[in-house]
PDB file of C-alpha atoms in Angstrom:
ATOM      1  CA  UNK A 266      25.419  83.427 -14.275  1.00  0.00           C
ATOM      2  CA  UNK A 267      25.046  79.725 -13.741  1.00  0.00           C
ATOM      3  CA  UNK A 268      27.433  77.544 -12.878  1.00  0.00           C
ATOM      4  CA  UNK A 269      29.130  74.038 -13.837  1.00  0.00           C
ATOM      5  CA  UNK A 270      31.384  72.473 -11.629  1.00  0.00           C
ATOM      6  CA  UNK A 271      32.419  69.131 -12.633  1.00  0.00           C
ATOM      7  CA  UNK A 272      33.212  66.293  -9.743  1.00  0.00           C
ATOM      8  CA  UNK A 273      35.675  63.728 -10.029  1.00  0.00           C
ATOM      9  CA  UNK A 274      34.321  60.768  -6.988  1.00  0.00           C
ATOM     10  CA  UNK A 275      37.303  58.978  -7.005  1.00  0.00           C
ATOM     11  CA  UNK A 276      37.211  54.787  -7.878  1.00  0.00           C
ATOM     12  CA  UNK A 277      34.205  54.419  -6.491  1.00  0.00           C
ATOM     13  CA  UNK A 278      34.021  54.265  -2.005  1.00  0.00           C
ATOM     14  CA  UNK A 279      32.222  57.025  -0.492  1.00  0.00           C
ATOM     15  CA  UNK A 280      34.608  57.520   1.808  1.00  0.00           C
ATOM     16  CA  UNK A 281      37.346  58.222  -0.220  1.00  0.00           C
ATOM     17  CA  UNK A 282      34.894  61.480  -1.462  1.00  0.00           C
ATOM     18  CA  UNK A 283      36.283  64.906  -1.194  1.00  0.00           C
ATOM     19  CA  UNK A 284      35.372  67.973   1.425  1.00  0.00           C
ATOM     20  CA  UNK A 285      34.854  69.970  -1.589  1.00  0.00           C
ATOM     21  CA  UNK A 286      32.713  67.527  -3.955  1.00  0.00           C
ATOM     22  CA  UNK A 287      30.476  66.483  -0.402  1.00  0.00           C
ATOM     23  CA  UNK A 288      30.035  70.346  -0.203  1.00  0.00           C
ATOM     24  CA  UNK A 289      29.276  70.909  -3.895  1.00  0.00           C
ATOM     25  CA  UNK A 290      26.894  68.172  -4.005  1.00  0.00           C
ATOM     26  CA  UNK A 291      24.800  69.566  -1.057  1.00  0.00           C
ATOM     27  CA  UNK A 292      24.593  72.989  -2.838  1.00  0.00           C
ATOM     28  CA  UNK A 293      24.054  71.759  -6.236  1.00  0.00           C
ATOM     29  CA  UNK A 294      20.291  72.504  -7.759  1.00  0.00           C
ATOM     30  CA  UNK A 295      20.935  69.718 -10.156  1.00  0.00           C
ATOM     31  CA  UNK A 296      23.292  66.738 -10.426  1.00  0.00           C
ATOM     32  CA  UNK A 297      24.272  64.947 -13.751  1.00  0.00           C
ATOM     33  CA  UNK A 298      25.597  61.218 -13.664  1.00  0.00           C
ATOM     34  CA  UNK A 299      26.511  59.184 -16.726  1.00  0.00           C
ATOM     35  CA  UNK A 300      24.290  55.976 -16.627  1.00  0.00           C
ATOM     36  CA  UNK A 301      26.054  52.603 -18.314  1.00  0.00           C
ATOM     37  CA  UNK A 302      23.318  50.776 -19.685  1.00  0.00           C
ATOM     38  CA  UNK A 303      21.367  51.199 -16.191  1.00  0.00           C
ATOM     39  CA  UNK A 304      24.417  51.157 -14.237  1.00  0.00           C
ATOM     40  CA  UNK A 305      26.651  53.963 -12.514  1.00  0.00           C
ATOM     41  CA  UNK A 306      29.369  53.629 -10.166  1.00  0.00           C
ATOM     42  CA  UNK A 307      29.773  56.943 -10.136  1.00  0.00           C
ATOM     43  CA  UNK A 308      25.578  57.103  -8.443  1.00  0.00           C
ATOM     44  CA  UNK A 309      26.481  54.046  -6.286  1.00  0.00           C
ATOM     45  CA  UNK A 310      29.346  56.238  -4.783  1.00  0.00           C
ATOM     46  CA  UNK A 311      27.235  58.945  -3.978  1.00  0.00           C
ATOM     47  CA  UNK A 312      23.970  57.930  -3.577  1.00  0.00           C
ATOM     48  CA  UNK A 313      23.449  58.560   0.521  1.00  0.00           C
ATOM     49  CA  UNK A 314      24.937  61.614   0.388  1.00  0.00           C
ATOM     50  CA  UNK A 315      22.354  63.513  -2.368  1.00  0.00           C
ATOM     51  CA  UNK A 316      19.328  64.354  -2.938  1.00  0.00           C
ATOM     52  CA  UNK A 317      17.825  62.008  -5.142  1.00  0.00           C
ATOM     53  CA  UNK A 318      15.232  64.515  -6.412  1.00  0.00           C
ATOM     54  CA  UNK A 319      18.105  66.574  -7.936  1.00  0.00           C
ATOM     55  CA  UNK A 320      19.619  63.766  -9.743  1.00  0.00           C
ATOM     56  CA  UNK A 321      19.240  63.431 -13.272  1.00  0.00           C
ATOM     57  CA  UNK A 322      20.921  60.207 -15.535  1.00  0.00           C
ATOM     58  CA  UNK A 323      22.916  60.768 -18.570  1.00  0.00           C
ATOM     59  CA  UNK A 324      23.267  57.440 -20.830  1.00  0.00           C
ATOM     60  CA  UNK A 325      27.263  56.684 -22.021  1.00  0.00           C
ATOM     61  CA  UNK A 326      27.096  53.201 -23.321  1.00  0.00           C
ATOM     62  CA  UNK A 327      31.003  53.512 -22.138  1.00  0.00           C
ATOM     63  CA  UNK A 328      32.586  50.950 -24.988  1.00  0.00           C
ATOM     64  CA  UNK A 329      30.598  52.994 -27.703  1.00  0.00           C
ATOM     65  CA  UNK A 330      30.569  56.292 -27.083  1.00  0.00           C
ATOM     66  CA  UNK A 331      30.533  59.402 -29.906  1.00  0.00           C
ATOM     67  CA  UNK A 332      31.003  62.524 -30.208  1.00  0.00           C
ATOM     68  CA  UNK A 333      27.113  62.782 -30.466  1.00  0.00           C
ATOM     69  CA  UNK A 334      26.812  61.373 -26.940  1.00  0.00           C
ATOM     70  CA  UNK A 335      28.962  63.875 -25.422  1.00  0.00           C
ATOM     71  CA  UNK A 336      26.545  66.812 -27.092  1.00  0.00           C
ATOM     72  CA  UNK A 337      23.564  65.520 -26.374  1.00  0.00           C
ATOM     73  CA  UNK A 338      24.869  65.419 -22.547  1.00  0.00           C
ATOM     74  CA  UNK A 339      25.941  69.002 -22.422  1.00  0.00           C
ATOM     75  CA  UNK A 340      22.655  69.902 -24.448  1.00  0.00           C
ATOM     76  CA  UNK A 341      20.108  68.393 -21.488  1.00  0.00           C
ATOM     77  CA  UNK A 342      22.627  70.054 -18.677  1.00  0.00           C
ATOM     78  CA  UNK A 343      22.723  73.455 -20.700  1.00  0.00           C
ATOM     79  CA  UNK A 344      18.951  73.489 -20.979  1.00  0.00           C
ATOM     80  CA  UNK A 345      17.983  72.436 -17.067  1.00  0.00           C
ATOM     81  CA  UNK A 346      20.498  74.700 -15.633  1.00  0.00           C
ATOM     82  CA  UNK A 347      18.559  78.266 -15.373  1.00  0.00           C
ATOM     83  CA  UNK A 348      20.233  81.481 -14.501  1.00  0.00           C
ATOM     84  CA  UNK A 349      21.760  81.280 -11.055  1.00  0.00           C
ATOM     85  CA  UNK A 350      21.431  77.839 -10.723  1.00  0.00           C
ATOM     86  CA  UNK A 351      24.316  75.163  -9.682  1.00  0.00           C
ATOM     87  CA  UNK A 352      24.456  71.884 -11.357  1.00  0.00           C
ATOM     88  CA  UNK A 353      27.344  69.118 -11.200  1.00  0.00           C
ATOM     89  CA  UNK A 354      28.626  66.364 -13.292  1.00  0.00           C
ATOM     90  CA  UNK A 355      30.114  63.876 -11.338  1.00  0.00           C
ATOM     91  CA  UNK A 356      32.647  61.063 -13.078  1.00  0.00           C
ATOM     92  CA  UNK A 357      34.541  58.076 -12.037  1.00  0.00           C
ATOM     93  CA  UNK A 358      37.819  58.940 -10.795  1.00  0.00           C
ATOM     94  CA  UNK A 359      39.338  62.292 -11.644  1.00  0.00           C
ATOM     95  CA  UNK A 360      37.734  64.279 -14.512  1.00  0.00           C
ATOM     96  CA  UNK A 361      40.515  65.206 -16.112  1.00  0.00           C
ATOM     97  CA  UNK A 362      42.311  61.240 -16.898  1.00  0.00           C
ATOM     98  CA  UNK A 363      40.465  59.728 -19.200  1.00  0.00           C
ATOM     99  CA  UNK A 364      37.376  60.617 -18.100  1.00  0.00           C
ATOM    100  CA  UNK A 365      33.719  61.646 -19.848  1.00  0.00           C
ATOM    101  CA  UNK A 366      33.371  64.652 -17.631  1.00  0.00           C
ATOM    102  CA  UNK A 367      36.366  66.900 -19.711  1.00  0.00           C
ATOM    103  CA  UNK A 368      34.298  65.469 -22.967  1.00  0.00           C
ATOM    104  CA  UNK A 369      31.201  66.667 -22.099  1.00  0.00           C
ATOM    105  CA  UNK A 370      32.898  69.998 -21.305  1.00  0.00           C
ATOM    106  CA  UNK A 371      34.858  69.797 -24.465  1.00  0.00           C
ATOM    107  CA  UNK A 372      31.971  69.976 -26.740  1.00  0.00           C
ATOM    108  CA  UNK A 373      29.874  72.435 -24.679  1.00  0.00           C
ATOM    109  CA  UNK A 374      29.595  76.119 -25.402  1.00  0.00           C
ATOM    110  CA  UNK A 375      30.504  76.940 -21.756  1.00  0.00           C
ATOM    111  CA  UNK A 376      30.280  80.432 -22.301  1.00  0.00           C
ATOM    112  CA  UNK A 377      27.174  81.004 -20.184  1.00  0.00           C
ATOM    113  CA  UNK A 378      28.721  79.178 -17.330  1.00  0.00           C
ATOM    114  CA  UNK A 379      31.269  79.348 -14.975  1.00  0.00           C
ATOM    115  CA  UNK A 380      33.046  76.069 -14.489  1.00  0.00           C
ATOM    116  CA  UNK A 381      35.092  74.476 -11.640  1.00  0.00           C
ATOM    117  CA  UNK A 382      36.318  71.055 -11.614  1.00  0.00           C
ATOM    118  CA  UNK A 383      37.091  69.479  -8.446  1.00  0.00           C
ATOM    119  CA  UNK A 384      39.521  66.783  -8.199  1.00  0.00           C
ATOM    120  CA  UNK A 385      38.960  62.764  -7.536  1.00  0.00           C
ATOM    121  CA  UNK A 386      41.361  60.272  -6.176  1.00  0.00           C
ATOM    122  CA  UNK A 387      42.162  58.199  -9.948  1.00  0.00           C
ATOM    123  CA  UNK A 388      42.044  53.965  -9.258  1.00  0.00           C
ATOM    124  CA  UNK A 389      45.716  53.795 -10.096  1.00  0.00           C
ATOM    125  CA  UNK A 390      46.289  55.795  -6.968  1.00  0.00           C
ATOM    126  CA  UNK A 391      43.828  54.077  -4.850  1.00  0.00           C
ATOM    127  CA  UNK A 392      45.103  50.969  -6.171  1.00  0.00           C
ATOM    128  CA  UNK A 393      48.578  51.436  -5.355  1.00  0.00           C
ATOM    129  CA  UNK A 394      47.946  52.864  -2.105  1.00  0.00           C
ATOM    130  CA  UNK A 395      45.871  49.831  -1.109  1.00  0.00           C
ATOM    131  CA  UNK A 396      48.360  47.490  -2.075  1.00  0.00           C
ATOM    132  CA  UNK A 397      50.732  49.697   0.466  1.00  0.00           C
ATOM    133  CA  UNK A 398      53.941  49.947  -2.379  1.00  0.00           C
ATOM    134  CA  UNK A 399      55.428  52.948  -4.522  1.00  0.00           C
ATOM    135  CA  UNK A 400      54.221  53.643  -7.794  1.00  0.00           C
ATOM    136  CA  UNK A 401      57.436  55.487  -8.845  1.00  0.00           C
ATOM    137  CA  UNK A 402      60.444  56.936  -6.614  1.00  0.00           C
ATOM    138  CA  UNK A 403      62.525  59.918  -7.254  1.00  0.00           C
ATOM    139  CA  UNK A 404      64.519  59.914 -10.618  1.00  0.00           C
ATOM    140  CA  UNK A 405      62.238  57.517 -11.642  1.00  0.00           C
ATOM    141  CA  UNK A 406      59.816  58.084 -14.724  1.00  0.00           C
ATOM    142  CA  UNK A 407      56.122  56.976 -15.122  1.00  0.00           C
ATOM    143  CA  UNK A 408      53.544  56.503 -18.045  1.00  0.00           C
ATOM    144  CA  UNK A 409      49.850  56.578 -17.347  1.00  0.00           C
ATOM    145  CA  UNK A 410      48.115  55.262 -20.639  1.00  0.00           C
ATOM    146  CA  UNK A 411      45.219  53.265 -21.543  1.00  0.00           C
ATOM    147  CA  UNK A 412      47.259  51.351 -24.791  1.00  0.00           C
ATOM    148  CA  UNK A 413      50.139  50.305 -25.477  1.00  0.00           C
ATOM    149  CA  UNK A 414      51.936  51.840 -28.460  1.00  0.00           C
ATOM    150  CA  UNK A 415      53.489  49.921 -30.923  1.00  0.00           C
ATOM    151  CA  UNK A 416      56.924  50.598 -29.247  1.00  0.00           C
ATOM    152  CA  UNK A 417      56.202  50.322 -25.660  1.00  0.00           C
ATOM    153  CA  UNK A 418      58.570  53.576 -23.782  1.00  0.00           C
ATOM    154  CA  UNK A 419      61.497  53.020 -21.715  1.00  0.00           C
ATOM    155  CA  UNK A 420      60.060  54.330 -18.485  1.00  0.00           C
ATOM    156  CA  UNK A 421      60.599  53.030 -15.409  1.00  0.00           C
ATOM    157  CA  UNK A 422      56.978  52.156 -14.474  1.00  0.00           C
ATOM    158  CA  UNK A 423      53.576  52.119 -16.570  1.00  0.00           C
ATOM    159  CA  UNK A 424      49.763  52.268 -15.531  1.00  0.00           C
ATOM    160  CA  UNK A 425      48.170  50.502 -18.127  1.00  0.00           C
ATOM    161  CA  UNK A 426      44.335  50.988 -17.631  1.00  0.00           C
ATOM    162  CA  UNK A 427      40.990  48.959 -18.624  1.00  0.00           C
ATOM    163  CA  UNK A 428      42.775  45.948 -19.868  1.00  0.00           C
ATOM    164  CA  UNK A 429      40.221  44.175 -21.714  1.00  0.00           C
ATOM    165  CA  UNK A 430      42.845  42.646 -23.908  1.00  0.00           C
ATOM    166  CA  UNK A 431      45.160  41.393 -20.741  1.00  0.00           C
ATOM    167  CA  UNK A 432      46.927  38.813 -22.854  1.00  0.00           C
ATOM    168  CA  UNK A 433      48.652  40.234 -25.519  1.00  0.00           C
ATOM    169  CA  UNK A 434      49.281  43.292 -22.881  1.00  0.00           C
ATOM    170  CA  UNK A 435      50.865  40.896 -20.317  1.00  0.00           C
ATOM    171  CA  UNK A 436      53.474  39.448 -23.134  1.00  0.00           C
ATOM    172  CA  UNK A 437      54.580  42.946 -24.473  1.00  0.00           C
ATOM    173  CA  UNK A 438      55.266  44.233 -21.508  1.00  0.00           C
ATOM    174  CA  UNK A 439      57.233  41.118 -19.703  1.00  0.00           C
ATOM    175  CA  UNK A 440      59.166  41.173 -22.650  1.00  0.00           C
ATOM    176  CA  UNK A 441      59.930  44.378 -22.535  1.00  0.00           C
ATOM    177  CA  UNK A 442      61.389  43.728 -18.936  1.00  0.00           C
ATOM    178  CA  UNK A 443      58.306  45.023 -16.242  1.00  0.00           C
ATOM    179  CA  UNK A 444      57.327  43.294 -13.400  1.00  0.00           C
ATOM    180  CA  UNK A 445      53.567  43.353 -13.728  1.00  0.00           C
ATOM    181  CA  UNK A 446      50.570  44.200 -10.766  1.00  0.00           C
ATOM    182  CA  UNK A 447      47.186  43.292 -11.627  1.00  0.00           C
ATOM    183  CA  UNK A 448      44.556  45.032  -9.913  1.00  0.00           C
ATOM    184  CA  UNK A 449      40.710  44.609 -10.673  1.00  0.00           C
ATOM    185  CA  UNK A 450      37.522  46.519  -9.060  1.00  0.00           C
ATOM    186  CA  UNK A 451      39.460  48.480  -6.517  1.00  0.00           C
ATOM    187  CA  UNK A 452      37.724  49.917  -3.657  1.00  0.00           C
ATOM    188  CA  UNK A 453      34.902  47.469  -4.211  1.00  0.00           C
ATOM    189  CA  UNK A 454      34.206  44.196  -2.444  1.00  0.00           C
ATOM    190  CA  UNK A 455      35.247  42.694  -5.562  1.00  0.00           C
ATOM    191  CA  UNK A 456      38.656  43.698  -5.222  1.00  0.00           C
ATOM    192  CA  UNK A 457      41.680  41.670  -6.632  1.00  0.00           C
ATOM    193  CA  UNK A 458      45.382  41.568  -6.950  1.00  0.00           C
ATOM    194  CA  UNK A 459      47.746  39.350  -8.332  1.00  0.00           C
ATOM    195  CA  UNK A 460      51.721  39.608  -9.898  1.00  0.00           C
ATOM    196  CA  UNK A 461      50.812  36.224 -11.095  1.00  0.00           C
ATOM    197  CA  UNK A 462      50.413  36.480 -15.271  1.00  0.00           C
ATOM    198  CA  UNK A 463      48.983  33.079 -15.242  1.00  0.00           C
ATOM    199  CA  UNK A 464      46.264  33.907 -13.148  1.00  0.00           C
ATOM    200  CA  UNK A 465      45.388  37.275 -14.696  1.00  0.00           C
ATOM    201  CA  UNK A 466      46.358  37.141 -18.633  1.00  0.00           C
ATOM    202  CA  UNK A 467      42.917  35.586 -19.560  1.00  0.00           C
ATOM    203  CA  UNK A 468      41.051  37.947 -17.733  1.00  0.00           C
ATOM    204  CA  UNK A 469      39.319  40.698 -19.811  1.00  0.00           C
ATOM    205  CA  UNK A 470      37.959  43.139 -17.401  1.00  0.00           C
ATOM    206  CA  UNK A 471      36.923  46.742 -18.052  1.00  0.00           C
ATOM    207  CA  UNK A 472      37.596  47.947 -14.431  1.00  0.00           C
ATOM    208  CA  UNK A 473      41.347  46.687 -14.094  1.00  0.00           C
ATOM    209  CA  UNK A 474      44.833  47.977 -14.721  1.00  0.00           C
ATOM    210  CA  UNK A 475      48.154  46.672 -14.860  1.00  0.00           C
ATOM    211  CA  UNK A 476      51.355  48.538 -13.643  1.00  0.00           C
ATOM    212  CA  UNK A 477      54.091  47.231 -14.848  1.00  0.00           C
ATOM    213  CA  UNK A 478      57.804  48.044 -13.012  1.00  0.00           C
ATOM    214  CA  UNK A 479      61.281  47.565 -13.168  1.00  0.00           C
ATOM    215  CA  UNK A 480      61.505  46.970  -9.619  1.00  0.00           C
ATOM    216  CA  UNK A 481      59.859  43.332  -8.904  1.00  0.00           C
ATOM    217  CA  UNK A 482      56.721  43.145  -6.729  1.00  0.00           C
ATOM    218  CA  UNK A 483      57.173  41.731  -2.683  1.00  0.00           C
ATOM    219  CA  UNK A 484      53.832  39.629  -3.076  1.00  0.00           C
ATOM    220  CA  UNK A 485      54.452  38.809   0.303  1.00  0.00           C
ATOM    221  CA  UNK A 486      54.215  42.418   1.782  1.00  0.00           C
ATOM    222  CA  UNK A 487      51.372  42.928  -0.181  1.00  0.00           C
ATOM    223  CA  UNK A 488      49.450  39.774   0.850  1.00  0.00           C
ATOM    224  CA  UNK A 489      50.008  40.935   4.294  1.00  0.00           C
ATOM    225  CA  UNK A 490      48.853  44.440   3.881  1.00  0.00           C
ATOM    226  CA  UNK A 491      45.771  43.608   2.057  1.00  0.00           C
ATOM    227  CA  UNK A 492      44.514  40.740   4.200  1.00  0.00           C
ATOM    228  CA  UNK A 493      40.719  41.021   4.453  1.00  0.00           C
ATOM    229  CA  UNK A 494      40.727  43.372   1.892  1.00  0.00           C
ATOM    230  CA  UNK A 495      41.956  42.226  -1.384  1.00  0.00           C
ATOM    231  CA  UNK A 496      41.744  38.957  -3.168  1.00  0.00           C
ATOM    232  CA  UNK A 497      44.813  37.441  -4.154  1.00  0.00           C
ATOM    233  CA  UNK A 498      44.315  35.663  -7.105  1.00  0.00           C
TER     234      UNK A 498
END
């Protein structure tokens, strides 16, 4: 039977890569990456540690992707993969939060194949780790989301991911009494912070997030933890 494992490669360091996605990847016959409009994070994370003969580019234009897109993905994968064969589908992050891999897979008749997906490290978790503070605490409650409803939840914290539309997002949820953390191109060299609103409302920037908490922010501690590192805006 062939096989399908689908790899989650975290925010986008190589380091930050798995034992058991480095150990798929060197086994795999072929490897399937989703190509932005001739870019891929998800290839710049792993590009020294594959085979570039085995890799083959799958194009999500990522702000207008269909249904269609996710077919004709598993259709090219389902006809390369032959009988015994290994191939893997790598994906930003962790394939299961909002993520293109659990699409593809979705829309696939996977009945041919046995599938494994292996977990990634998500960017609100590298994010918060790199900014050394807790993204919720016992009794606590948490909302990951990419939108805010039109009543935003009483949770303690909320990851709000790809804010594009930062303004209106920052309002909402000050008014609805969190203490915000913007964080933009984590793990890159690119990387920046801020708890200022001022400095981050106008910014419309597909890799970014903001958690928002009841507890405030110690800017301080965090300028001092990511020194060298981050960019404070």
């Amino acid at each position: 039977m062939r096989k399908l494992v689908g790899i989650g490669v975290g925010p986008g360091a190589a380091d930050l890569l798995t034992l058991r996605a480095l150990c798929y990847l060197e086994k795999a016959d072929h490897i399937f990456i989703p190509l932005n409009r001739g870019k891929s994070r998800a290839y710049d994370t792993v590009k020294d540690v594959v085979d570039n003969d085995k890799v083959i580019f799958l194009d999500f234009p990522m702000t207008e992707v269909t249904a269609g897109h996710y077919k004709k993905a598993f259709q090219r994968i389902d006809e390369v993969t032959k009988a015994g064969e290994l191939s893997c589908l790598l994906t930003l992050g962790d394939g299961t939060i909002y993520a293109t891999l659990i699409e593809v897979l979705a829309v696939g008749d996977t009945r041919d194949f046995e599938t494994e997906l292996v977990p990634g490290i998500p960017a609100f978790l590298a994010g918060i780790n790199g900014v050394v503070e807790s993204l919720t605490r016992k009794g606590e409650s948490f909302l990951l989301t990419d939108h805010l409803d039109d009543a935003i939840p009483s949770v303690d914290t909320i990851a709000l991911l790809k804010t594009t539309r930062a303004e209106e997002s920052v309002h909402r949820l000050m008014e609805a009494g969190f203490h915000l953390l913007y964080l933009e191109e984590i793990e890159t060299d690119q990387w920046a912070a801020s708890t200022d609103p001022e400095r981050f409302a106008d910014r419309k920037h597909y890799m970014s997030m903001i958690i928002g908490r009841r507890r405030p922010w110690n800017m301080a501690a965090i300028q001092k933890h990511t020194k060298g590192r981050v960019r404070i805006l």
